[in-house]
Amino acid sequence: MKYVLMVIAFIVLSACNHKEKKVNEQTNPNIIFIYLDDLGYGDVSAYGATELETPNMDFLANNGRKFVNGYATSATCTPSRYALLTGQYPWRNRNAKILPGTAPLLIDTTQTTVPKMLRNNGYNTAVIGKWHLGLGTGNVDWNSHISPGPNEVGFDYSFIMAATQDRVPTVYIKNGYVFNHNSEDPIEIDYKNNFSGEPTGENSPHLLKMKGDPQHNRTIVNGVPRIGHMKGGQSARWIDEDMADIFLDEVKAYVKKEKDQPFFLYYGLQQPHVPRTPHPRFVGATGMGPRGDVIAEADWCIGELIKTLKEVGVLENTLIFLSSDNGPVLDDGYEDDAIEKLGKHTPTGNLRGGKYSLYEAGTRVPFITYWKGHIEPGVSTEIISQVDWLSSLSNLIKQPVNNLDSENHLDLLLGKSVKGRSDIILEATSRTAYRQGDWVLIPPYPGPKMFLTKGIETGNSSEFQLYNLADDISQQNNLAEKMPEKRDEMMAAFISIVGDAYKQTSRLKFD
Ligand code: NG6
Ligand code: CA
């Protein structure tokens, strides 16, 4: 009898324990940001692409919440990533522009960041993939400890590329040290001058397997000419075709290692940014040339991550965000058939503009949340921005932060039918525009209307532009002259938020 009672007590106790663990699990899920580079609104089949298949991104979209009015803060990388991690609009920081590989760390080490906030609340945190937020304090010595960097703004673990795939240094950096570094072959970097005797795309075109434009024609690494000059570090130089697998292996190992505690993983995939270098397994996967093939490769990597989460038993306990840092571009400096082999595919969907543009395709991107068993599948038309992830997550872990720009939209992100943002500032190459409800106001800006080589409209005009997205999603019908009251009302609301940041870049005169 005594024995039976003991067994019953044991069963009851373990059931309670189990329950307690469940409650805990529900309040503190693992969090993963899957963040692609230059993936367009129309590049995902769940968002309407018909010429390209992205089954794993579709799985997240169709079994989670698919946002069709979800935004990156900016139409380029560095500012969007800055906002993603700090919850602050990038136009508040004058240095938040596309950074060279030698730029100092853009985030102040005293600033609130998503990883810091989560780490302070019991999470283990990691960034694997593209960084592009600067490193060090200027004049980085690539041959010793590189700091401050991701590990000083909240990440316990970092395995990154410093800037972009088309910029030197073309090496991975693990926790502040160049990976596979050899002290007998020190690394030197110079964005202005070449090192004597070093081959560049310009002086040694016979060494190239891909041609670059004059900006992408400096040091040749792995047959690809880059932006900037690099000397040394031969053993550390990456092989572009292996990059997806290298980052994915890191991601898998991290998930397996940290599966028993809450973790935050920022997985910054390098695709489909230039140079587009699919692994041979994916060459020809889409018939669309390297740009399509690297999207297929990225989608496969996402599938492998989902599989790993399942395998180690944490898929039900992991909140996944998927998005892109800015809109799509075809020709971004290399000859890779992106235009020639595009066929009927439309990377922008039916949106106007693209990467670098103030029109919708610059910043409106695929935007998905997935949490098995917690988010009811569905589509949301509410306005939401990546800048809101910080406040929303602070509410998820019940440690709300005060933040000017980052709004708490936790319920919306978790699939409830609640209102999103009422308005949002959109940014493209230091210019800003304003969306309020269905209305978009693009104030006048100097400069060309078109990036000629890219075939992308900038959004610049000597006139005000006012569009109503409810019946004009492609921004074809400028209502600014017909509706001066609406235009002025929008302009006043816009200036009340952006103020001086707009005045500095505007073509209008302010007293
Ligand atoms: C631009 C590069 C472009 C790309 C971009 C950064 C030139 C002419 N163009 O300056 O190729 O590297 O910077 O892209 O140099 S982003 O997605 O990281 O913002
Ligand atoms: Ca980008």
Short mmCIF file of C-alpha atoms and ligand atoms in Angstrom, two decimals:
data_model
loop_
_atom_site.label_atom_id
_atom_site.label_comp_id
_atom_site.label_asym_id
_atom_site.label_seq_id
_atom_site.Cartn_x
_atom_site.Cartn_y
_atom_site.Cartn_z
CA MET A 1 0.00 0.00 0.00
CA LYS A 2 2.76 2.39 1.04
CA TYR A 3 4.53 1.59 -2.19
CA VAL A 4 1.38 2.27 -4.25
CA LEU A 5 0.91 5.63 -2.50
CA MET A 6 4.50 6.55 -3.24
CA VAL A 7 4.04 5.71 -6.89
CA ILE A 8 0.85 7.81 -7.05
CA ALA A 9 2.60 10.71 -5.32
CA PHE A 10 5.46 10.45 -7.78
CA ILE A 11 3.08 10.47 -10.77
CA VAL A 12 1.16 13.48 -9.41
CA LEU A 13 4.37 15.38 -8.68
CA SER A 14 5.85 14.76 -12.08
CA ALA A 15 2.57 15.79 -13.73
CA CYS A 16 2.69 19.06 -11.76
CA ASN A 17 6.30 19.57 -12.73
CA HIS A 18 5.42 18.96 -16.31
CA LYS A 19 2.57 21.45 -16.10
CA GLU A 20 4.79 24.05 -14.54
CA LYS A 21 7.30 23.60 -17.34
CA LYS A 22 4.50 24.03 -19.86
CA VAL A 23 3.38 27.34 -18.32
CA ASN A 24 6.95 28.51 -18.36
CA GLU A 25 7.35 27.43 -21.94
CA GLN A 26 4.29 29.38 -22.94
CA THR A 27 5.55 32.63 -21.47
CA ASN A 28 9.12 32.34 -22.70
CA PRO A 29 9.31 30.76 -26.12
CA ASN A 30 12.49 30.67 -28.16
CA ILE A 31 12.53 33.51 -30.67
CA ILE A 32 14.03 33.36 -34.15
CA PHE A 33 14.35 36.20 -36.67
CA ILE A 34 14.82 34.81 -40.17
CA TYR A 35 15.95 37.86 -42.07
CA LEU A 36 16.63 37.78 -45.80
CA ASP A 37 18.64 40.29 -47.79
CA ASP A 38 16.83 42.06 -50.67
CA LEU A 39 13.97 39.55 -50.89
CA GLY A 40 11.04 41.27 -52.62
CA TYR A 41 7.37 41.30 -51.74
CA GLY A 42 6.66 39.26 -54.87
CA ASP A 43 9.55 36.78 -54.48
CA VAL A 44 7.62 34.33 -52.28
CA SER A 45 4.93 32.05 -53.68
CA ALA A 46 2.72 32.64 -50.63
CA TYR A 47 2.83 36.32 -51.63
CA GLY A 48 1.76 35.63 -55.19
CA ALA A 49 4.91 34.51 -57.01
CA THR A 50 3.93 31.97 -59.67
CA GLU A 51 7.23 31.43 -61.49
CA LEU A 52 9.19 30.47 -58.38
CA GLU A 53 8.47 28.05 -55.55
CA THR A 54 9.29 28.78 -51.93
CA PRO A 55 7.64 25.86 -50.10
CA ASN A 56 9.28 26.47 -46.74
CA MET A 57 8.55 30.18 -46.55
CA ASP A 58 5.04 29.29 -47.71
CA PHE A 59 4.76 26.76 -44.88
CA LEU A 60 5.45 29.52 -42.35
CA ALA A 61 3.11 31.97 -44.12
CA ASN A 62 0.26 29.51 -44.54
CA ASN A 63 0.48 28.06 -41.05
CA GLY A 64 1.21 31.34 -39.32
CA ARG A 65 0.21 34.95 -39.84
CA LYS A 66 0.99 36.45 -43.22
CA PHE A 67 1.14 40.24 -43.13
CA VAL A 68 0.48 41.95 -46.44
CA ASN A 69 1.16 45.44 -45.09
CA GLY A 70 4.36 44.59 -43.22
CA TYR A 71 7.34 46.92 -43.56
CA ALA A 72 11.07 47.14 -43.15
CA THR A 73 11.78 50.65 -41.90
CA SER A 74 14.03 51.33 -44.89
CA ALA A 75 14.71 50.49 -48.50
CA THR A 76 18.33 49.52 -47.75
CA CYS A 77 20.05 47.17 -45.38
CA THR A 78 21.94 48.95 -42.61
CA PRO A 79 19.11 51.27 -41.58
CA SER A 80 16.56 48.44 -41.56
CA ARG A 81 18.81 46.23 -39.44
CA TYR A 82 19.50 49.11 -37.08
CA ALA A 83 15.76 49.58 -36.53
CA LEU A 84 15.14 45.85 -36.24
CA LEU A 85 17.59 45.49 -33.37
CA THR A 86 17.15 48.85 -31.58
CA GLY A 87 13.46 49.63 -32.08
CA GLN A 88 14.47 53.09 -33.27
CA TYR A 89 13.73 54.68 -36.64
CA PRO A 90 17.03 54.88 -38.53
CA TRP A 91 16.53 58.46 -39.76
CA ARG A 92 17.04 59.58 -36.15
CA ASN A 93 20.67 58.44 -36.50
CA ARG A 94 22.52 60.28 -39.27
CA ASN A 95 25.07 57.48 -39.57
CA ALA A 96 22.46 54.82 -40.33
CA LYS A 97 23.32 54.56 -44.03
CA ILE A 98 24.71 51.71 -46.14
CA LEU A 99 28.05 51.12 -44.40
CA PRO A 100 31.42 50.16 -45.87
CA GLY A 101 33.09 47.08 -44.37
CA THR A 102 35.37 49.32 -42.30
CA ALA A 103 32.64 51.39 -40.61
CA PRO A 104 32.57 51.58 -36.81
CA LEU A 105 29.76 49.94 -34.85
CA LEU A 106 26.57 51.90 -35.50
CA ILE A 107 24.68 50.82 -32.38
CA ASP A 108 25.74 52.51 -29.17
CA THR A 109 26.71 49.89 -26.61
CA THR A 110 24.42 51.59 -24.08
CA GLN A 111 21.36 51.37 -26.38
CA THR A 112 18.49 48.98 -25.74
CA THR A 113 18.51 46.15 -28.25
CA VAL A 114 16.36 43.08 -28.79
CA PRO A 115 19.17 40.64 -27.86
CA LYS A 116 20.20 42.68 -24.81
CA MET A 117 16.63 42.82 -23.56
CA LEU A 118 16.17 39.08 -24.03
CA ARG A 119 19.56 38.22 -22.55
CA ASN A 120 18.70 40.23 -19.46
CA ASN A 121 15.65 38.02 -19.16
CA GLY A 122 17.28 34.64 -19.27
CA TYR A 123 17.75 34.09 -22.99
CA ASN A 124 20.87 32.86 -24.67
CA THR A 125 21.33 35.02 -27.79
CA ALA A 126 23.09 34.58 -31.13
CA VAL A 127 23.52 36.27 -34.49
CA ILE A 128 24.50 34.10 -37.42
CA GLY A 129 24.81 35.58 -40.91
CA LYS A 130 24.89 39.09 -42.25
CA TRP A 131 25.71 41.89 -39.81
CA HIS A 132 26.33 45.16 -41.73
CA LEU A 133 26.04 47.35 -38.63
CA GLY A 134 29.72 48.25 -38.35
CA LEU A 135 32.47 46.90 -36.11
CA GLY A 136 35.00 48.48 -33.76
CA THR A 137 35.49 52.19 -33.28
CA GLY A 138 37.28 53.02 -36.54
CA ASN A 139 40.57 51.64 -37.93
CA VAL A 140 39.77 48.04 -37.12
CA ASP A 141 42.73 45.69 -36.86
CA TRP A 142 41.38 42.54 -38.48
CA ASN A 143 44.19 40.49 -36.99
CA SER A 144 43.26 40.86 -33.35
CA HIS A 145 40.06 41.04 -31.31
CA ILE A 146 37.47 43.12 -33.19
CA SER A 147 35.38 45.02 -30.70
CA PRO A 148 32.84 46.43 -30.05
CA GLY A 149 30.58 44.36 -32.26
CA PRO A 150 27.58 42.06 -31.90
CA ASN A 151 28.87 40.59 -28.62
CA GLU A 152 28.88 44.07 -27.08
CA VAL A 153 25.27 44.90 -28.02
CA GLY A 154 23.62 41.81 -26.60
CA PHE A 155 24.70 38.68 -28.46
CA ASP A 156 26.26 35.83 -26.50
CA TYR A 157 27.42 34.23 -29.72
CA SER A 158 28.18 35.72 -33.13
CA PHE A 159 29.23 34.20 -36.42
CA ILE A 160 28.92 36.89 -39.07
CA MET A 161 30.03 38.43 -42.28
CA ALA A 162 30.99 42.01 -41.47
CA ALA A 163 29.09 43.90 -44.15
CA THR A 164 27.77 42.50 -47.43
CA GLN A 165 28.75 39.68 -49.71
CA ASP A 166 30.04 42.20 -52.26
CA ARG A 167 32.29 44.07 -49.79
CA VAL A 168 35.63 43.29 -48.19
CA PRO A 169 36.59 41.86 -45.75
CA THR A 170 35.37 38.59 -47.29
CA VAL A 171 35.84 36.56 -44.12
CA TYR A 172 33.64 35.20 -41.36
CA ILE A 173 34.06 36.67 -37.89
CA LYS A 174 33.33 34.49 -34.88
CA ASN A 175 32.90 36.20 -31.53
CA GLY A 176 35.14 39.07 -32.64
CA TYR A 177 37.91 37.02 -34.29
CA VAL A 178 38.41 36.36 -37.98
CA PHE A 179 37.56 32.70 -38.51
CA ASN A 180 40.46 30.55 -39.80
CA HIS A 181 42.84 33.47 -39.42
CA ASN A 182 46.53 32.86 -39.95
CA SER A 183 48.78 35.38 -38.19
CA GLU A 184 51.49 34.80 -40.80
CA ASP A 185 49.19 36.17 -43.49
CA PRO A 186 47.71 39.29 -41.90
CA ILE A 187 44.62 40.97 -43.30
CA GLU A 188 44.64 44.56 -44.48
CA ILE A 189 41.63 46.44 -45.78
CA ASP A 190 41.48 49.71 -47.71
CA TYR A 191 38.38 51.10 -49.36
CA LYS A 192 40.26 53.81 -51.28
CA ASN A 193 43.56 52.45 -52.55
CA ASN A 194 44.65 49.09 -53.82
CA PHE A 195 47.60 47.25 -52.29
CA SER A 196 50.42 47.05 -54.80
CA GLY A 197 50.48 43.88 -56.83
CA GLU A 198 47.01 42.71 -55.71
CA PRO A 199 44.70 41.63 -58.53
CA THR A 200 41.51 43.60 -59.05
CA GLY A 201 38.60 43.10 -61.43
CA GLU A 202 39.95 46.06 -63.34
CA ASN A 203 43.57 44.97 -63.77
CA SER A 204 43.01 41.19 -63.95
CA PRO A 205 39.70 40.49 -65.71
CA HIS A 206 40.97 37.06 -66.79
CA LEU A 207 40.68 35.91 -63.14
CA LEU A 208 36.95 36.64 -62.98
CA LYS A 209 34.08 34.18 -63.04
CA MET A 210 31.56 37.00 -62.71
CA LYS A 211 31.87 40.55 -64.03
CA GLY A 212 31.23 43.58 -61.86
CA ASP A 213 30.50 47.24 -62.62
CA PRO A 214 33.17 49.88 -61.82
CA GLN A 215 32.14 50.00 -58.12
CA HIS A 216 32.32 46.21 -57.83
CA ASN A 217 35.64 45.86 -59.59
CA ARG A 218 38.27 45.93 -56.86
CA THR A 219 39.84 42.98 -55.00
CA ILE A 220 39.03 39.59 -56.53
CA VAL A 221 38.06 36.89 -54.05
CA ASN A 222 36.97 33.46 -55.27
CA GLY A 223 36.74 34.83 -58.83
CA VAL A 224 34.32 37.60 -57.81
CA PRO A 225 35.41 41.25 -57.82
CA ARG A 226 34.37 43.20 -54.69
CA ILE A 227 33.83 46.71 -53.35
CA GLY A 228 37.07 47.68 -51.56
CA HIS A 229 40.57 46.25 -51.38
CA MET A 230 41.88 43.43 -49.29
CA LYS A 231 45.29 41.89 -48.79
CA GLY A 232 46.20 38.67 -46.99
CA GLY A 233 43.91 36.38 -45.01
CA GLN A 234 43.96 33.72 -47.75
CA SER A 235 43.03 30.89 -45.36
CA ALA A 236 40.13 32.90 -43.97
CA ARG A 237 38.56 34.04 -47.24
CA TRP A 238 35.11 32.64 -47.78
CA ILE A 239 33.95 30.57 -50.71
CA ASP A 240 30.70 32.22 -51.71
CA GLU A 241 29.04 29.03 -52.91
CA ASP A 242 29.49 27.48 -49.45
CA MET A 243 28.21 30.44 -47.47
CA ALA A 244 24.60 29.22 -47.18
CA ASP A 245 25.75 25.84 -45.84
CA ILE A 246 28.27 27.40 -43.46
CA PHE A 247 25.68 29.70 -41.89
CA LEU A 248 23.09 26.89 -41.82
CA ASP A 249 25.51 24.51 -40.06
CA GLU A 250 26.12 27.21 -37.47
CA VAL A 251 22.37 27.69 -37.06
CA LYS A 252 21.71 23.98 -36.62
CA ALA A 253 24.53 23.58 -34.12
CA TYR A 254 23.30 26.57 -32.13
CA VAL A 255 19.71 25.31 -31.96
CA LYS A 256 20.88 21.85 -30.90
CA LYS A 257 23.15 23.30 -28.23
CA GLU A 258 20.67 25.76 -26.74
CA LYS A 259 17.46 23.75 -27.12
CA ASP A 260 16.96 23.36 -23.37
CA GLN A 261 16.88 27.03 -22.50
CA PRO A 262 15.09 29.95 -24.09
CA PHE A 263 17.21 31.23 -26.96
CA PHE A 264 17.06 34.12 -29.38
CA LEU A 265 18.55 33.54 -32.80
CA TYR A 266 18.96 36.24 -35.41
CA TYR A 267 19.59 34.35 -38.66
CA GLY A 268 20.64 36.83 -41.34
CA LEU A 269 20.64 35.01 -44.66
CA GLN A 270 22.76 36.59 -47.39
CA GLN A 271 20.39 35.78 -50.27
CA PRO A 272 19.33 37.12 -52.75
CA HIS A 273 21.80 40.04 -52.38
CA VAL A 274 24.65 40.26 -54.91
CA PRO A 275 26.92 38.52 -55.77
CA ARG A 276 24.41 35.69 -56.23
CA THR A 277 26.39 32.49 -55.88
CA PRO A 278 24.18 29.43 -55.39
CA HIS A 279 25.79 26.21 -54.27
CA PRO A 280 26.11 23.85 -57.29
CA ARG A 281 23.18 21.84 -55.81
CA PHE A 282 20.91 24.78 -56.59
CA VAL A 283 22.32 25.91 -59.93
CA GLY A 284 19.47 25.67 -62.42
CA ALA A 285 16.88 25.00 -59.70
CA THR A 286 14.55 27.71 -60.99
CA GLY A 287 15.52 28.38 -64.61
CA MET A 288 15.74 32.01 -63.54
CA GLY A 289 19.50 32.18 -63.23
CA PRO A 290 21.45 32.88 -60.02
CA ARG A 291 18.86 35.24 -58.50
CA GLY A 292 16.08 32.65 -58.61
CA ASP A 293 18.45 29.85 -57.62
CA VAL A 294 19.68 31.60 -54.47
CA ILE A 295 16.06 32.21 -53.44
CA ALA A 296 15.48 28.46 -53.79
CA GLU A 297 18.66 27.88 -51.75
CA ALA A 298 17.53 30.27 -49.01
CA ASP A 299 14.13 28.61 -48.91
CA TRP A 300 15.80 25.21 -48.49
CA CYS A 301 17.91 26.59 -45.61
CA ILE A 302 14.71 27.77 -43.91
CA GLY A 303 13.23 24.30 -44.35
CA GLU A 304 16.33 22.77 -42.76
CA LEU A 305 16.00 25.10 -39.80
CA ILE A 306 12.33 24.12 -39.32
CA LYS A 307 13.33 20.47 -39.56
CA THR A 308 16.01 20.94 -36.92
CA LEU A 309 13.56 22.65 -34.56
CA LYS A 310 11.22 19.68 -35.02
CA GLU A 311 13.99 17.14 -34.52
CA VAL A 312 15.13 18.59 -31.23
CA GLY A 313 11.52 18.99 -30.10
CA VAL A 314 11.25 22.77 -29.81
CA LEU A 315 9.12 23.76 -32.79
CA GLU A 316 6.01 24.19 -30.58
CA ASN A 317 7.99 26.40 -28.29
CA THR A 318 9.54 28.73 -30.85
CA LEU A 319 8.15 31.99 -32.17
CA ILE A 320 9.51 32.61 -35.66
CA PHE A 321 9.57 35.92 -37.52
CA LEU A 322 10.47 35.98 -41.20
CA SER A 323 11.08 39.12 -43.21
CA SER A 324 13.47 40.96 -45.53
CA ASP A 325 15.61 44.06 -44.96
CA ASN A 326 14.46 45.85 -48.10
CA GLY A 327 12.83 45.36 -51.47
CA PRO A 328 14.19 43.66 -54.57
CA VAL A 329 16.71 44.74 -57.20
CA LEU A 330 17.80 42.89 -60.32
CA ASP A 331 21.00 44.60 -61.46
CA ASP A 332 22.90 45.61 -58.32
CA GLY A 333 26.40 45.65 -59.80
CA TYR A 334 27.16 42.24 -61.34
CA GLU A 335 26.39 40.59 -64.66
CA ASP A 336 24.39 37.58 -63.51
CA ASP A 337 21.46 37.35 -65.93
CA ALA A 338 18.97 38.51 -63.31
CA ILE A 339 17.16 40.62 -65.91
CA GLU A 340 17.71 38.35 -68.91
CA LYS A 341 16.35 35.23 -67.20
CA LEU A 342 13.56 36.82 -65.20
CA GLY A 343 10.78 35.63 -67.51
CA LYS A 344 7.35 36.47 -66.12
CA HIS A 345 8.50 36.72 -62.51
CA THR A 346 7.78 40.05 -60.74
CA PRO A 347 9.96 40.42 -57.62
CA THR A 348 8.00 43.51 -56.54
CA GLY A 349 4.57 41.87 -56.88
CA ASN A 350 2.30 44.67 -58.03
CA LEU A 351 4.12 47.32 -56.02
CA ARG A 352 5.96 50.30 -57.52
CA GLY A 353 9.70 50.90 -57.07
CA GLY A 354 12.18 48.45 -55.52
CA LYS A 355 15.30 48.51 -53.36
CA TYR A 356 16.45 52.13 -52.70
CA SER A 357 13.00 53.48 -53.61
CA LEU A 358 10.50 55.51 -51.60
CA TYR A 359 7.67 53.76 -53.40
CA GLU A 360 6.08 50.75 -51.72
CA ALA A 361 8.33 48.02 -53.13
CA GLY A 362 11.29 49.60 -51.33
CA THR A 363 10.04 48.81 -47.84
CA ARG A 364 6.94 46.62 -48.04
CA VAL A 365 8.32 43.10 -47.73
CA PRO A 366 7.30 39.53 -46.91
CA PHE A 367 6.47 39.61 -43.20
CA ILE A 368 5.44 36.42 -41.41
CA THR A 369 5.02 35.22 -37.83
CA TYR A 370 4.75 31.51 -37.02
CA TRP A 371 4.34 29.75 -33.69
CA LYS A 372 2.98 26.27 -33.89
CA GLY A 373 -0.18 25.86 -31.86
CA HIS A 374 -0.20 29.51 -30.77
CA ILE A 375 -0.81 31.59 -33.88
CA GLU A 376 -3.98 30.84 -35.74
CA PRO A 377 -3.20 30.72 -39.47
CA GLY A 378 -4.46 33.74 -41.37
CA VAL A 379 -3.72 36.89 -43.30
CA SER A 380 -3.51 40.34 -41.79
CA THR A 381 -3.93 43.59 -43.72
CA GLU A 382 -2.94 45.72 -40.72
CA ILE A 383 0.09 48.01 -40.96
CA ILE A 384 3.05 46.70 -39.02
CA SER A 385 6.79 47.39 -39.03
CA GLN A 386 9.91 45.50 -38.05
CA VAL A 387 10.67 48.41 -35.71
CA ASP A 388 7.77 47.12 -33.59
CA TRP A 389 9.34 43.75 -32.85
CA LEU A 390 11.32 45.16 -29.91
CA SER A 391 8.35 46.54 -27.96
CA SER A 392 6.15 43.62 -28.89
CA LEU A 393 8.73 41.13 -27.62
CA SER A 394 9.25 43.18 -24.47
CA ASN A 395 5.55 42.63 -23.80
CA LEU A 396 5.81 38.94 -24.61
CA ILE A 397 8.40 38.49 -21.87
CA LYS A 398 6.43 40.89 -19.64
CA GLN A 399 9.22 43.43 -19.35
CA PRO A 400 7.74 46.37 -21.28
CA VAL A 401 10.26 48.98 -22.44
CA ASN A 402 9.63 52.64 -23.14
CA ASN A 403 10.36 53.32 -26.73
CA LEU A 404 9.49 56.24 -28.95
CA ASP A 405 9.28 54.44 -32.29
CA SER A 406 8.68 50.79 -31.49
CA GLU A 407 4.98 50.14 -30.88
CA ASN A 408 3.66 47.15 -28.98
CA HIS A 409 1.69 45.02 -31.46
CA LEU A 410 2.20 41.70 -29.72
CA ASP A 411 -1.42 40.59 -30.08
CA LEU A 412 -1.44 41.39 -33.78
CA LEU A 413 1.84 39.56 -34.31
CA LEU A 414 0.41 36.56 -32.47
CA GLY A 415 -2.53 36.44 -34.86
CA LYS A 416 -5.30 38.29 -33.02
CA SER A 417 -7.66 40.50 -34.99
CA VAL A 418 -6.62 43.79 -33.49
CA LYS A 419 -5.54 47.09 -35.03
CA GLY A 420 -1.99 47.64 -36.14
CA ARG A 421 -0.16 50.90 -36.67
CA SER A 422 -2.16 53.94 -37.64
CA ASP A 423 0.83 55.42 -39.42
CA ILE A 424 4.45 54.77 -40.34
CA ILE A 425 7.48 56.65 -41.62
CA LEU A 426 9.10 55.04 -44.66
CA GLU A 427 12.76 55.67 -45.43
CA ALA A 428 14.91 55.22 -48.53
CA THR A 429 18.52 56.45 -48.79
CA SER A 430 17.97 59.15 -46.16
CA ARG A 431 14.71 60.39 -47.65
CA THR A 432 11.46 59.85 -45.79
CA ALA A 433 7.78 59.46 -46.70
CA TYR A 434 4.63 58.97 -44.67
CA ARG A 435 1.87 56.39 -44.67
CA GLN A 436 -1.28 56.97 -42.63
CA GLY A 437 -4.07 54.43 -43.07
CA ASP A 438 -4.37 53.84 -46.80
CA TRP A 439 -2.74 57.16 -47.71
CA VAL A 440 0.89 57.66 -48.68
CA LEU A 441 2.52 61.08 -48.97
CA ILE A 442 5.89 61.40 -50.67
CA PRO A 443 7.14 64.96 -50.26
CA PRO A 444 9.25 66.56 -53.01
CA TYR A 445 12.91 65.55 -53.22
CA PRO A 446 15.73 66.68 -55.52
CA GLY A 447 17.66 64.15 -57.57
CA PRO A 448 16.99 61.74 -60.42
CA LYS A 449 13.63 60.04 -60.82
CA MET A 450 15.24 56.81 -61.87
CA PHE A 451 18.23 54.64 -61.01
CA LEU A 452 19.00 54.09 -64.65
CA THR A 453 21.10 50.92 -64.52
CA LYS A 454 18.69 49.31 -62.07
CA GLY A 455 15.51 50.43 -63.79
CA ILE A 456 14.08 51.41 -60.39
CA GLU A 457 12.16 54.61 -59.74
CA THR A 458 13.58 56.54 -56.80
CA GLY A 459 10.41 58.34 -55.72
CA ASN A 460 12.04 61.75 -56.28
CA SER A 461 9.89 64.47 -57.81
CA SER A 462 9.59 68.25 -57.74
CA GLU A 463 5.91 67.71 -56.89
CA PHE A 464 4.14 66.31 -53.87
CA GLN A 465 2.86 62.78 -54.41
CA LEU A 466 -0.25 61.50 -52.66
CA TYR A 467 -1.60 58.01 -53.24
CA ASN A 468 -4.51 56.04 -51.85
CA LEU A 469 -3.36 52.42 -51.61
CA ALA A 470 -6.92 51.15 -51.04
CA ASP A 471 -7.69 51.42 -54.75
CA ASP A 472 -4.25 52.24 -56.13
CA ILE A 473 -1.77 49.78 -54.68
CA SER A 474 0.64 50.38 -57.59
CA GLN A 475 0.78 54.13 -56.86
CA GLN A 476 -0.21 55.26 -60.34
CA ASN A 477 -2.69 58.00 -59.52
CA ASN A 478 -1.14 61.04 -57.85
CA LEU A 479 -3.96 62.83 -55.95
CA ALA A 480 -1.81 65.61 -54.44
CA GLU A 481 -3.24 68.34 -56.66
CA LYS A 482 -6.80 67.09 -56.54
CA MET A 483 -6.84 66.77 -52.76
CA PRO A 484 -4.77 69.66 -51.37
CA GLU A 485 -6.43 69.46 -47.96
CA LYS A 486 -5.55 65.81 -47.51
CA ARG A 487 -2.03 66.53 -48.76
CA ASP A 488 -1.55 69.38 -46.25
CA GLU A 489 -3.01 67.38 -43.40
CA MET A 490 -0.65 64.49 -44.20
CA MET A 491 2.31 66.86 -44.54
CA ALA A 492 1.62 68.41 -41.13
CA ALA A 493 1.37 65.01 -39.46
CA PHE A 494 4.55 63.87 -41.25
CA ILE A 495 6.55 66.94 -40.19
CA SER A 496 5.34 66.58 -36.61
CA ILE A 497 7.11 63.21 -36.51
CA VAL A 498 10.13 63.60 -38.78
CA GLY A 499 10.76 67.36 -38.43
CA ASP A 500 14.37 68.25 -39.01
CA ALA A 501 15.35 64.95 -40.58
CA TYR A 502 13.06 65.80 -43.49
CA LYS A 503 14.06 69.45 -43.71
CA GLN A 504 17.71 68.48 -44.22
CA THR A 505 17.02 66.37 -47.30
CA SER A 506 14.04 68.23 -48.75
CA ARG A 507 13.92 70.40 -51.83
CA LEU A 508 11.34 72.63 -50.13
CA LYS A 509 12.46 75.79 -48.36
CA PHE A 510 11.82 76.03 -44.62
CA ASP A 511 12.39 79.20 -42.55
C1 NG6 B 1 25.41 49.83 -52.74
C2 NG6 B 1 26.05 48.90 -53.75
C3 NG6 B 1 25.16 47.70 -53.92
C4 NG6 B 1 24.86 47.05 -52.59
C5 NG6 B 1 24.31 48.06 -51.63
C6 NG6 B 1 24.09 47.54 -50.25
C7 NG6 B 1 27.28 50.28 -55.40
C8 NG6 B 1 27.18 51.04 -56.69
N1 NG6 B 1 26.19 49.63 -55.02
O1 NG6 B 1 26.22 50.93 -52.50
O2 NG6 B 1 25.74 46.78 -54.80
O3 NG6 B 1 26.03 46.48 -52.06
O4 NG6 B 1 25.20 49.16 -51.52
O5 NG6 B 1 22.98 46.73 -50.23
O6 NG6 B 1 28.32 50.27 -54.77
S1 NG6 B 1 22.29 46.50 -48.86
O7 NG6 B 1 21.20 45.57 -49.12
O8 NG6 B 1 23.29 45.94 -47.98
O9 NG6 B 1 21.78 47.78 -48.40
CA CA B 2 19.50 44.37 -48.25
#
